[in-house]
Amino acid sequence: MPRTTDGATPVPQRLLAAATRLFAEQGYDRTSVQEIVEAAGVTKGALYHYFGSKEDLLHEVYARLLRLQQDRLDAVAGADEPIETRLRNAAADVVVTTIDNLDDASIFFRSMHQLSPEKNKQVRAERRRYHERFRALVEEGQRSGVFSDATPADLVVDYHFGSVHHLSTWYRPEGPLTPREVADHLADLLLRSLRP
């Protein structure tokens, strides 16, 4: 288990929490390593031991969200439920998990271009795997006749994820809609667009 300096939260999680907060407030490029380690209450040596670089922290901010979403999508997609239920659950879940991790999502969309080509390629591959699993649900419903195949599955997926990626620009926790309500509205829009 990673060492802790405060007796409770492991050092990597403290570094990630500090980096996430600072990247969200100030931007990735305006946040220094020194600010991150001071906010986490650790040394630069600890950061470089666990992450290697500030860029590695940026990559991990997004990778942890994507891992969470991938695990949840795999569970939903593999459930023994009708395809319409599985797609609706998957469509709603990605909205809820994005809103629940809004700082992570907004940091990623603002700062992904600052990753090295190698890390950028890795993130794109991870995202592609998620989108392909989601698209497979749409295609399953189209093949079985539950969903209309008038719109190619790729466009259906792009339409939904365009809405998801835009959440960080407008959603506010103090606003009139809960994460679940937003998720239900967007999932319903998606399913309505697929009705035969």
Coordinates of N, CA, C and O in Angstrom, one line a residue:
M1 N 0.9 -1.2 0.0 CA 0.0 0.0 0.0 C 0.9 1.2 0.0 O 1.9 1.3 0.7
P2 N 0.5 2.3 -0.8 CA 1.4 3.5 -0.8 C 1.5 4.1 0.5 O 0.5 4.1 1.3
R3 N 2.6 4.6 0.8 CA 2.9 5.3 2.1 C 2.0 6.6 2.2 O 1.7 7.2 1.2
T4 N 1.7 6.9 3.5 CA 1.0 8.1 3.7 C 1.8 9.0 4.7 O 2.6 8.4 5.5
T5 N 1.6 10.3 4.6 CA 2.3 11.2 5.5 C 1.4 11.7 6.5 O 1.8 12.2 7.5
D6 N 0.1 11.6 6.2 CA -0.9 12.2 7.2 C -1.6 11.0 8.0 O -2.5 11.3 8.7
G7 N -1.2 9.8 7.7 CA -1.7 8.7 8.4 C -3.0 8.2 7.9 O -3.6 7.2 8.4
A8 N -3.6 8.8 6.9 CA -4.9 8.4 6.4 C -4.9 8.2 4.9 O -5.1 7.1 4.4
T9 N -4.8 9.3 4.1 CA -4.9 9.3 2.7 C -3.6 8.9 2.1 O -2.6 9.6 2.3
P10 N -3.5 7.9 1.2 CA -2.3 7.5 0.6 C -1.7 8.7 -0.3 O -2.5 9.5 -0.9
V11 N -0.4 8.8 -0.4 CA 0.2 9.9 -1.1 C -0.3 10.1 -2.5 O -0.6 11.2 -2.9
P12 N -0.3 9.0 -3.3 CA -0.8 9.2 -4.7 C -2.2 9.8 -4.8 O -2.4 10.7 -5.6
Q13 N -3.1 9.4 -3.9 CA -4.4 10.0 -4.0 C -4.4 11.5 -3.5 O -5.2 12.3 -4.1
R14 N -3.6 11.8 -2.6 CA -3.5 13.2 -2.2 C -2.9 14.1 -3.3 O -3.3 15.2 -3.5
L15 N -1.9 13.5 -4.0 CA -1.3 14.3 -5.1 C -2.4 14.5 -6.2 O -2.5 15.5 -6.8
L16 N -3.1 13.4 -6.5 CA -4.1 13.5 -7.6 C -5.2 14.5 -7.2 O -5.7 15.3 -8.0
A17 N -5.7 14.4 -5.9 CA -6.7 15.4 -5.5 C -6.2 16.8 -5.6 O -6.9 17.7 -6.1
A18 N -5.0 17.1 -5.2 CA -4.4 18.4 -5.2 C -4.3 18.9 -6.7 O -4.7 20.0 -7.0
A19 N -3.7 18.0 -7.5 CA -3.6 18.3 -8.9 C -4.9 18.6 -9.6 O -5.0 19.6 -10.4
T20 N -5.9 17.8 -9.3 CA -7.2 17.9 -10.0 C -7.8 19.3 -9.6 O -8.3 20.0 -10.4
R21 N -7.7 19.6 -8.3 CA -8.3 20.9 -7.9 C -7.6 22.1 -8.5 O -8.2 23.0 -9.0
L22 N -6.2 22.0 -8.5 CA -5.5 23.1 -9.1 C -5.6 23.2 -10.6 O -5.7 24.3 -11.1
F23 N -5.6 22.1 -11.3 CA -5.8 22.1 -12.7 C -7.1 22.7 -13.1 O -7.3 23.4 -14.1
A24 N -8.2 22.3 -12.3 CA -9.5 22.8 -12.6 C -9.6 24.3 -12.3 O -10.2 25.1 -13.1
E25 N -9.0 24.8 -11.2 CA -9.0 26.2 -10.9 C -8.2 27.1 -11.8 O -8.6 28.2 -12.1
Q26 N -6.9 26.6 -12.0 CA -5.9 27.5 -12.7 C -5.6 27.1 -14.1 O -5.0 27.9 -14.8
G27 N -5.9 25.9 -14.5 CA -5.5 25.4 -15.8 C -4.2 24.5 -15.6 O -3.4 24.8 -14.7
Y28 N -4.0 23.6 -16.4 CA -2.8 22.7 -16.3 C -1.5 23.4 -16.5 O -0.6 23.3 -15.7
D29 N -1.5 24.3 -17.5 CA -0.2 24.9 -17.8 C 0.2 26.0 -16.8 O 1.3 26.4 -16.7
R30 N -0.8 26.5 -16.1 CA -0.5 27.6 -15.1 C -0.3 27.0 -13.7 O -0.2 27.8 -12.8
T31 N -0.3 25.7 -13.6 CA -0.1 25.1 -12.3 C 1.3 24.5 -12.2 O 1.7 23.7 -13.1
S32 N 2.0 24.9 -11.2 CA 3.4 24.4 -11.1 C 3.4 23.1 -10.2 O 2.6 22.8 -9.4
V33 N 4.5 22.3 -10.4 CA 4.7 21.1 -9.6 C 4.8 21.6 -8.1 O 4.3 20.9 -7.2
Q34 N 5.5 22.7 -7.9 CA 5.6 23.2 -6.5 C 4.2 23.4 -5.8 O 4.0 23.0 -4.7
E35 N 3.3 24.0 -6.6 CA 2.0 24.3 -6.0 C 1.3 22.9 -5.7 O 0.6 22.8 -4.7
I36 N 1.5 21.9 -6.6 CA 0.8 20.7 -6.4 C 1.3 20.0 -5.1 O 0.6 19.5 -4.2
V37 N 2.7 19.9 -5.0 CA 3.2 19.2 -3.8 C 2.9 20.0 -2.5 O 2.7 19.4 -1.5
E38 N 2.9 21.3 -2.5 CA 2.5 22.1 -1.4 C 1.1 21.8 -1.0 O 0.7 21.6 0.2
A39 N 0.2 21.8 -2.0 CA -1.2 21.5 -1.7 C -1.4 20.1 -1.1 O -2.3 19.9 -0.3
A40 N -0.6 19.2 -1.6 CA -0.8 17.8 -1.2 C 0.0 17.5 0.1 O -0.2 16.5 0.8
G41 N 0.9 18.5 0.5 CA 1.6 18.3 1.7 C 2.7 17.2 1.6 O 3.0 16.5 2.6
V42 N 3.3 17.1 0.4 CA 4.4 16.2 0.2 C 5.6 16.9 -0.5 O 5.5 18.0 -0.8
T43 N 6.6 16.1 -0.7 CA 7.8 16.7 -1.4 C 7.7 16.4 -2.9 O 7.0 15.6 -3.3
K44 N 8.6 17.1 -3.6 CA 8.7 16.9 -5.1 C 9.1 15.5 -5.3 O 8.7 14.8 -6.3
G45 N 10.0 15.0 -4.4 CA 10.5 13.6 -4.6 C 9.3 12.6 -4.6 O 9.3 11.6 -5.3
A46 N 8.3 12.8 -3.7 CA 7.1 12.0 -3.6 C 6.4 12.0 -4.9 O 5.9 10.9 -5.5
L47 N 6.2 13.2 -5.5 CA 5.5 13.3 -6.8 C 6.2 12.5 -7.8 O 5.6 11.7 -8.5
Y48 N 7.5 12.7 -8.0 CA 8.2 12.0 -9.0 C 8.3 10.5 -8.8 O 8.5 9.8 -9.7
H49 N 8.3 10.1 -7.5 CA 8.3 8.7 -7.2 C 7.0 8.0 -7.7 O 7.1 6.9 -8.3
Y50 N 5.9 8.6 -7.5 CA 4.6 8.0 -7.8 C 4.1 8.3 -9.3 O 3.5 7.5 -9.9
F51 N 4.5 9.5 -9.8 CA 4.0 9.9 -11.1 C 5.0 10.2 -12.2 O 4.7 10.1 -13.3
G52 N 6.2 10.5 -11.8 CA 7.2 10.8 -12.8 C 7.2 12.2 -13.3 O 8.3 12.7 -13.6
S53 N 6.0 12.8 -13.5 CA 6.0 14.1 -14.1 C 4.6 14.7 -13.9 O 3.6 14.0 -13.6
K54 N 4.5 16.0 -14.1 CA 3.2 16.7 -14.1 C 2.3 16.1 -15.1 O 1.1 15.9 -14.9
E55 N 2.9 15.8 -16.3 CA 2.1 15.2 -17.4 C 1.5 13.9 -17.0 O 0.3 13.6 -17.4
D56 N 2.2 13.1 -16.2 CA 1.7 11.8 -15.8 C 0.5 12.0 -14.9 O -0.5 11.2 -14.9
L57 N 0.5 13.1 -14.1 CA -0.7 13.4 -13.2 C -1.9 13.8 -14.1 O -3.0 13.3 -13.8
L58 N -1.6 14.6 -15.1 CA -2.7 14.9 -16.1 C -3.3 13.7 -16.7 O -4.5 13.5 -16.8
H59 N -2.5 12.8 -17.1 CA -2.9 11.6 -17.8 C -3.7 10.8 -16.8 O -4.8 10.2 -17.1
E60 N -3.3 10.7 -15.5 CA -4.0 9.8 -14.5 C -5.3 10.5 -14.2 O -6.3 9.7 -13.9
V61 N -5.5 11.8 -14.2 CA -6.7 12.4 -13.9 C -7.8 11.9 -14.8 O -8.9 11.5 -14.4
Y62 N -7.5 11.8 -16.1 CA -8.5 11.3 -17.1 C -8.5 9.8 -17.0 O -9.6 9.2 -17.1
A63 N -7.4 9.1 -16.9 CA -7.4 7.7 -17.0 C -8.3 7.1 -15.9 O -9.0 6.1 -16.1
R64 N -8.2 7.7 -14.7 CA -9.0 7.1 -13.6 C -10.5 7.2 -13.9 O -11.3 6.3 -13.6
L65 N -11.0 8.3 -14.5 CA -12.4 8.5 -14.9 C -12.7 7.5 -15.9 O -13.8 6.8 -15.9
L66 N -11.9 7.3 -16.9 CA -12.1 6.4 -18.0 C -12.2 5.0 -17.5 O -13.0 4.2 -17.9
R67 N -11.3 4.6 -16.6 CA -11.3 3.2 -16.0 C -12.7 3.0 -15.3 O -13.3 1.9 -15.4
L68 N -13.1 4.0 -14.5 CA -14.4 3.8 -13.8 C -15.5 3.6 -14.8 O -16.3 2.7 -14.7
Q69 N -15.5 4.5 -15.8 CA -16.6 4.4 -16.8 C -16.6 3.1 -17.6 O -17.6 2.5 -17.9
Q70 N -15.4 2.7 -17.9 CA -15.2 1.4 -18.7 C -15.7 0.2 -17.9 O -16.4 -0.6 -18.4
D71 N -15.3 0.2 -16.6 CA -15.8 -0.9 -15.7 C -17.3 -0.9 -15.6 O -17.9 -2.0 -15.7
R72 N -17.9 0.2 -15.5 CA -19.3 0.3 -15.3 C -20.0 0.0 -16.7 O -21.1 -0.7 -16.7
L73 N -19.5 0.4 -17.8 CA -20.1 0.1 -19.1 C -20.0 -1.4 -19.3 O -20.9 -2.0 -19.8
D74 N -18.8 -2.0 -19.0 CA -18.7 -3.5 -19.2 C -19.8 -4.2 -18.4 O -20.4 -5.2 -18.8
A75 N -20.0 -3.8 -17.1 CA -21.1 -4.4 -16.3 C -22.4 -4.3 -16.9 O -23.2 -5.2 -17.0
V76 N -22.8 -3.0 -17.3 CA -24.1 -2.8 -17.9 C -24.3 -3.5 -19.2 O -25.3 -4.1 -19.4
A77 N -23.3 -3.5 -20.1 CA -23.4 -4.1 -21.4 C -23.5 -5.7 -21.2 O -24.2 -6.3 -22.0
G78 N -22.9 -6.2 -20.2 CA -22.9 -7.7 -20.0 C -24.1 -8.1 -19.2 O -24.3 -9.3 -19.0
A79 N -25.0 -7.2 -18.7 CA -26.1 -7.6 -17.9 C -27.1 -8.4 -18.7 O -27.2 -8.3 -19.9
D80 N -27.9 -9.2 -18.0 CA -28.9 -10.0 -18.7 C -30.2 -9.2 -18.7 O -31.2 -9.5 -18.0
E81 N -30.3 -8.2 -19.5 CA -31.4 -7.3 -19.7 C -31.7 -7.1 -21.1 O -30.8 -7.2 -22.0
P82 N -32.9 -6.6 -21.5 CA -33.1 -6.2 -22.9 C -32.2 -5.2 -23.4 O -31.7 -4.3 -22.6
I83 N -31.9 -5.1 -24.7 CA -30.9 -4.2 -25.2 C -31.3 -2.8 -25.0 O -30.5 -1.9 -24.7
E84 N -32.6 -2.5 -25.0 CA -33.1 -1.1 -24.8 C -32.7 -0.6 -23.3 O -32.3 0.5 -23.1
T85 N -32.9 -1.5 -22.4 CA -32.5 -1.2 -21.0 C -31.0 -1.0 -20.8 O -30.6 -0.1 -20.2
R86 N -30.3 -1.9 -21.4 CA -28.8 -1.8 -21.3 C -28.3 -0.6 -21.9 O -27.4 0.1 -21.3
L87 N -28.8 -0.2 -23.1 CA -28.3 1.0 -23.8 C -28.7 2.3 -22.9 O -27.9 3.2 -22.7
R88 N -29.9 2.3 -22.4 CA -30.4 3.4 -21.6 C -29.5 3.5 -20.4 O -29.1 4.6 -20.0
N89 N -29.3 2.4 -19.7 CA -28.4 2.4 -18.5 C -27.0 2.9 -18.8 O -26.4 3.7 -18.0
A90 N -26.5 2.5 -19.9 CA -25.1 2.9 -20.3 C -25.1 4.4 -20.6 O -24.2 5.1 -20.2
A91 N -26.1 4.8 -21.4 CA -26.2 6.3 -21.7 C -26.3 7.2 -20.5 O -25.7 8.2 -20.4
A92 N -27.1 6.7 -19.6 CA -27.3 7.5 -18.3 C -26.1 7.5 -17.5 O -25.7 8.5 -16.9
D93 N -25.5 6.3 -17.4 CA -24.3 6.1 -16.5 C -23.2 7.1 -16.9 O -22.5 7.7 -16.0
V94 N -22.9 7.2 -18.1 CA -21.8 8.0 -18.6 C -22.0 9.5 -18.2 O -21.1 10.2 -17.9
V95 N -23.3 9.9 -18.2 CA -23.6 11.2 -17.9 C -23.4 11.4 -16.4 O -22.8 12.4 -15.9
V96 N -23.9 10.5 -15.6 CA -23.8 10.7 -14.1 C -22.3 10.6 -13.7 O -21.9 11.5 -12.9
T97 N -21.6 9.7 -14.2 CA -20.2 9.6 -13.8 C -19.4 10.8 -14.3 O -18.4 11.2 -13.6
T98 N -19.7 11.4 -15.4 CA -19.0 12.6 -15.9 C -19.4 13.7 -15.0 O -18.5 14.5 -14.6
I99 N -20.6 13.9 -14.6 CA -21.0 15.0 -13.7 C -20.4 14.8 -12.3 O -19.9 15.8 -11.7
D100 N -20.4 13.6 -11.9 CA -19.8 13.3 -10.5 C -18.3 13.6 -10.5 O -17.7 13.8 -9.5
N101 N -17.7 13.6 -11.7 CA -16.2 13.8 -11.8 C -16.0 15.0 -12.8 O -15.1 14.9 -13.7
L102 N -16.8 16.0 -12.7 CA -16.8 17.1 -13.6 C -15.4 17.8 -13.8 O -15.0 18.2 -14.9
D103 N -14.7 18.0 -12.6 CA -13.4 18.6 -12.7 C -12.5 17.8 -13.6 O -11.8 18.3 -14.5
D104 N -12.5 16.4 -13.4 CA -11.6 15.5 -14.2 C -12.0 15.7 -15.7 O -11.1 15.8 -16.5
A105 N -13.3 15.7 -16.0 CA -13.7 15.8 -17.4 C -13.3 17.1 -18.0 O -12.8 17.2 -19.1
S106 N -13.5 18.2 -17.3 CA -13.2 19.5 -17.9 C -11.7 19.7 -18.0 O -11.3 20.3 -19.0
I107 N -10.9 19.2 -17.1 CA -9.5 19.3 -17.2 C -9.1 18.5 -18.5 O -8.2 19.0 -19.3
F108 N -9.6 17.4 -18.7 CA -9.2 16.6 -19.8 C -9.5 17.3 -21.1 O -8.7 17.4 -22.0
F109 N -10.7 17.8 -21.3 CA -11.1 18.4 -22.5 C -10.4 19.7 -22.8 O -10.1 20.1 -23.9
R110 N -10.0 20.4 -21.7 CA -9.2 21.6 -21.9 C -7.7 21.4 -22.1 O -7.0 22.2 -22.7
S111 N -7.2 20.2 -21.6 CA -5.8 20.0 -21.6 C -5.2 18.8 -22.3 O -4.0 18.6 -22.3
M112 N -6.1 18.0 -22.9 CA -5.6 16.8 -23.6 C -4.5 17.1 -24.6 O -3.6 16.3 -24.8
H113 N -4.7 18.2 -25.3 CA -3.7 18.6 -26.3 C -2.3 18.8 -25.8 O -1.3 18.8 -26.5
Q114 N -2.2 18.9 -24.4 CA -0.9 19.1 -23.8 C -0.2 17.8 -23.5 O 1.0 17.9 -23.0
L115 N -0.8 16.7 -23.7 CA -0.1 15.4 -23.5 C 0.9 15.2 -24.6 O 0.7 15.6 -25.7
S116 N 1.9 14.4 -24.3 CA 2.9 14.1 -25.3 C 2.1 13.2 -26.4 O 1.1 12.6 -26.1
P117 N 2.7 13.1 -27.6 CA 2.0 12.3 -28.6 C 1.8 10.9 -28.2 O 0.8 10.3 -28.4
E118 N 2.7 10.3 -27.4 CA 2.6 8.9 -27.0 C 1.4 8.8 -26.0 O 0.6 7.9 -26.1
K119 N 1.4 9.7 -25.0 CA 0.3 9.6 -24.0 C -1.1 10.0 -24.7 O -2.1 9.4 -24.3
N120 N -1.1 10.9 -25.6 CA -2.3 11.3 -26.3 C -2.8 10.1 -27.1 O -4.0 9.8 -27.1
K121 N -1.9 9.3 -27.7 CA -2.3 8.1 -28.5 C -2.9 7.1 -27.5 O -3.9 6.4 -27.8
Q122 N -2.3 6.9 -26.4 CA -2.8 6.0 -25.4 C -4.2 6.3 -24.9 O -5.1 5.5 -24.8
V123 N -4.4 7.6 -24.6 CA -5.7 8.0 -24.1 C -6.8 7.8 -25.3 O -7.9 7.4 -25.0
R124 N -6.4 8.2 -26.5 CA -7.3 8.0 -27.6 C -7.7 6.5 -27.8 O -8.9 6.2 -28.0
A125 N -6.7 5.6 -27.6 CA -7.0 4.2 -27.7 C -8.0 3.7 -26.6 O -8.9 3.0 -26.8
E126 N -7.8 4.3 -25.3 CA -8.7 3.9 -24.2 C -10.1 4.5 -24.5 O -11.1 3.8 -24.2
R127 N -10.2 5.7 -25.0 CA -11.5 6.2 -25.3 C -12.2 5.5 -26.4 O -13.4 5.2 -26.4
R128 N -11.4 5.1 -27.4 CA -11.9 4.3 -28.5 C -12.5 3.0 -28.1 O -13.6 2.6 -28.5
R129 N -11.8 2.3 -27.1 CA -12.4 1.1 -26.6 C -13.7 1.3 -25.9 O -14.6 0.5 -26.1
Y130 N -13.8 2.4 -25.2 CA -15.1 2.7 -24.5 C -16.2 2.9 -25.6 O -17.3 2.4 -25.5
H131 N -15.9 3.8 -26.5 CA -16.9 4.1 -27.6 C -17.3 2.9 -28.4 O -18.4 2.8 -28.8
E132 N -16.3 2.0 -28.7 CA -16.6 0.8 -29.4 C -17.6 -0.1 -28.7 O -18.5 -0.7 -29.3
R133 N -17.4 -0.2 -27.4 CA -18.3 -1.0 -26.5 C -19.7 -0.4 -26.5 O -20.7 -1.1 -26.6
F134 N -19.8 0.9 -26.4 CA -21.0 1.6 -26.4 C -21.7 1.4 -27.8 O -22.9 1.1 -27.9
R135 N -20.9 1.6 -28.9 CA -21.5 1.4 -30.2 C -22.0 0.0 -30.5 O -23.0 -0.2 -31.1
A136 N -21.3 -1.0 -29.9 CA -21.8 -2.4 -30.0 C -23.2 -2.5 -29.5 O -24.0 -3.3 -30.0
L137 N -23.5 -1.8 -28.4 CA -24.9 -1.9 -27.9 C -25.9 -1.3 -28.9 O -27.0 -1.9 -29.1
V138 N -25.6 -0.2 -29.5 CA -26.4 0.4 -30.5 C -26.6 -0.6 -31.7 O -27.7 -0.8 -32.2
E139 N -25.5 -1.1 -32.2 CA -25.5 -2.0 -33.3 C -26.3 -3.3 -33.0 O -27.1 -3.8 -33.8
E140 N -26.2 -3.8 -31.8 CA -27.0 -5.0 -31.4 C -28.5 -4.7 -31.5 O -29.3 -5.5 -32.0
G141 N -28.9 -3.5 -31.0 CA -30.3 -3.1 -31.1 C -30.8 -2.9 -32.5 O -31.9 -3.2 -32.9
Q142 N -29.9 -2.3 -33.3 CA -30.2 -2.1 -34.7 C -30.4 -3.5 -35.5 O -31.3 -3.6 -36.3
R143 N -29.4 -4.4 -35.2 CA -29.5 -5.7 -35.9 C -30.8 -6.5 -35.5 O -31.4 -7.2 -36.3
S144 N -31.2 -6.3 -34.3 CA -32.4 -7.1 -33.8 C -33.7 -6.4 -34.1 O -34.8 -6.9 -33.9
G145 N -33.6 -5.2 -34.7 CA -34.8 -4.4 -35.1 C -35.4 -3.6 -33.9 O -36.5 -3.0 -34.1
V146 N -34.8 -3.7 -32.7 CA -35.4 -2.9 -31.6 C -35.1 -1.4 -31.9 O -35.9 -0.6 -31.5
F147 N -34.0 -1.1 -32.5 CA -33.6 0.3 -32.8 C -33.6 0.5 -34.3 O -33.3 -0.4 -35.1
S148 N -34.0 1.7 -34.8 CA -33.9 2.0 -36.2 C -32.4 2.0 -36.6 O -31.5 2.4 -35.9
D149 N -32.2 1.6 -37.9 CA -30.8 1.7 -38.4 C -30.7 2.8 -39.4 O -29.8 2.8 -40.2
A150 N -31.7 3.7 -39.4 CA -31.6 4.8 -40.3 C -30.4 5.7 -40.1 O -29.9 6.3 -41.1
T151 N -29.9 5.8 -38.9 CA -28.7 6.6 -38.6 C -27.6 5.6 -38.3 O -27.8 4.7 -37.4
P152 N -26.4 5.8 -38.9 CA -25.3 4.9 -38.6 C -25.0 4.9 -37.1 O -25.0 6.0 -36.5
A153 N -24.6 3.8 -36.6 CA -24.3 3.7 -35.1 C -23.2 4.6 -34.7 O -23.3 5.2 -33.6
D154 N -22.2 4.9 -35.6 CA -21.1 5.8 -35.3 C -21.7 7.2 -35.0 O -21.2 7.9 -34.1
L155 N -22.6 7.6 -35.8 CA -23.2 9.0 -35.6 C -24.1 9.0 -34.4 O -24.1 10.1 -33.7
V156 N -24.7 8.0 -34.1 CA -25.5 7.9 -32.8 C -24.6 8.1 -31.6 O -24.9 8.9 -30.7
V157 N -23.5 7.4 -31.6 CA -22.5 7.5 -30.5 C -21.9 8.9 -30.4 O -21.8 9.4 -29.4
D158 N -21.5 9.4 -31.6 CA -21.0 10.8 -31.6 C -22.0 11.8 -31.1 O -21.6 12.7 -30.3
Y159 N -23.2 11.6 -31.4 CA -24.3 12.5 -31.0 C -24.4 12.5 -29.4 O -24.4 13.6 -28.8
H160 N -24.4 11.3 -28.9 CA -24.6 11.2 -27.4 C -23.3 11.7 -26.7 O -23.4 12.5 -25.7
F161 N -22.2 11.3 -27.2 CA -20.9 11.8 -26.5 C -20.6 13.2 -26.7 O -19.9 13.8 -25.9
G162 N -21.1 13.8 -27.8 CA -21.0 15.3 -27.9 C -21.7 16.0 -26.8 O -21.2 16.9 -26.2
S163 N -22.9 15.5 -26.4 CA -23.6 16.0 -25.3 C -22.9 15.8 -24.0 O -22.8 16.7 -23.1
V164 N -22.3 14.6 -23.8 CA -21.6 14.3 -22.6 C -20.3 15.2 -22.4 O -20.1 15.8 -21.4
H165 N -19.6 15.4 -23.5 CA -18.4 16.1 -23.5 C -18.6 17.6 -23.3 O -17.8 18.4 -22.8
H166 N -19.8 18.0 -23.6 CA -20.2 19.5 -23.4 C -20.7 19.8 -22.0 O -20.8 20.9 -21.6
L167 N -20.9 18.7 -21.2 CA -21.5 18.9 -19.8 C -20.6 19.9 -19.0 O -21.2 20.7 -18.2
S168 N -19.3 19.8 -19.1 CA -18.5 20.6 -18.2 C -18.6 22.1 -18.6 O -18.1 22.9 -17.8
T169 N -19.1 22.5 -19.7 CA -19.3 23.9 -20.0 C -20.5 24.5 -19.5 O -20.6 25.7 -19.4
W170 N -21.5 23.7 -19.1 CA -22.8 24.3 -18.6 C -23.3 23.7 -17.3 O -24.0 24.4 -16.6
Y171 N -23.0 22.5 -17.0 CA -23.6 21.9 -15.8 C -23.1 22.5 -14.5 O -21.8 22.7 -14.4
R172 N -24.0 22.9 -13.6 CA -23.6 23.5 -12.3 C -24.3 22.7 -11.2 O -25.5 22.5 -11.3
P173 N -23.6 22.2 -10.2 CA -24.2 21.4 -9.1 C -25.4 22.2 -8.4 O -26.3 21.6 -8.0
E174 N -25.3 23.5 -8.4 CA -26.3 24.3 -7.7 C -27.5 24.6 -8.7 O -28.4 25.3 -8.3
G175 N -27.4 24.1 -9.9 CA -28.5 24.4 -10.9 C -29.7 23.6 -10.6 O -29.8 22.8 -9.6
P176 N -30.7 23.7 -11.5 CA -32.1 23.2 -11.2 C -32.2 21.6 -11.4 O -33.1 21.0 -10.9
L177 N -31.2 21.0 -12.1 CA -31.3 19.6 -12.4 C -30.2 18.8 -11.7 O -29.1 19.2 -11.6
T178 N -30.6 17.7 -11.1 CA -29.7 16.8 -10.5 C -28.9 16.0 -11.6 O -29.4 15.9 -12.7
P179 N -27.8 15.4 -11.2 CA -27.1 14.6 -12.2 C -28.0 13.5 -12.8 O -28.0 13.3 -14.0
R180 N -28.8 12.9 -12.0 CA -29.7 11.8 -12.4 C -30.7 12.3 -13.4 O -31.1 11.7 -14.4
E181 N -31.3 13.5 -13.1 CA -32.3 14.1 -14.0 C -31.6 14.4 -15.4 O -32.3 14.2 -16.4
V182 N -30.5 15.0 -15.4 CA -29.8 15.3 -16.7 C -29.5 14.0 -17.4 O -29.8 13.9 -18.6
A183 N -29.1 13.0 -16.7 CA -28.8 11.7 -17.3 C -30.1 11.1 -17.9 O -30.0 10.5 -19.0
D184 N -31.2 11.1 -17.2 CA -32.4 10.6 -17.7 C -32.9 11.3 -18.9 O -33.3 10.7 -19.9
H185 N -32.8 12.7 -19.0 CA -33.2 13.4 -20.1 C -32.3 13.0 -21.3 O -32.8 12.8 -22.4
L186 N -31.0 13.0 -21.2 CA -30.1 12.7 -22.3 C -30.3 11.2 -22.8 O -30.2 11.0 -24.0
A187 N -30.4 10.3 -21.8 CA -30.7 8.9 -22.2 C -32.0 8.8 -23.0 O -32.1 8.0 -24.0
D188 N -33.0 9.5 -22.5 CA -34.3 9.4 -23.2 C -34.2 10.0 -24.6 O -34.8 9.5 -25.6
L189 N -33.5 11.1 -24.8 CA -33.3 11.7 -26.1 C -32.6 10.7 -27.0 O -33.0 10.5 -28.2
L190 N -31.6 10.0 -26.5 CA -30.9 9.0 -27.3 C -31.8 7.9 -27.8 O -31.9 7.6 -28.9
L191 N -32.6 7.4 -26.8 CA -33.5 6.3 -27.2 C -34.6 6.7 -28.1 O -35.0 6.0 -29.0
R192 N -35.1 7.9 -27.9 CA -36.1 8.4 -28.9 C -35.6 8.5 -30.3 O -36.3 8.2 -31.3
S193 N -34.3 8.9 -30.4 CA -33.7 9.0 -31.7 C -33.5 7.7 -32.4 O -33.3 7.6 -33.6
L194 N -33.6 6.6 -31.6 CA -33.3 5.3 -32.2 C -34.6 4.5 -32.4 O -34.6 3.4 -32.9
R195 N -35.8 5.1 -32.0 CA -37.0 4.3 -32.2 C -37.3 4.1 -33.7 O -37.2 5.0 -34.5
P196 N -37.8 2.9 -34.0 CA -38.1 2.6 -35.4 C -39.2 3.4 -35.9 O -40.1 3.8 -35.1

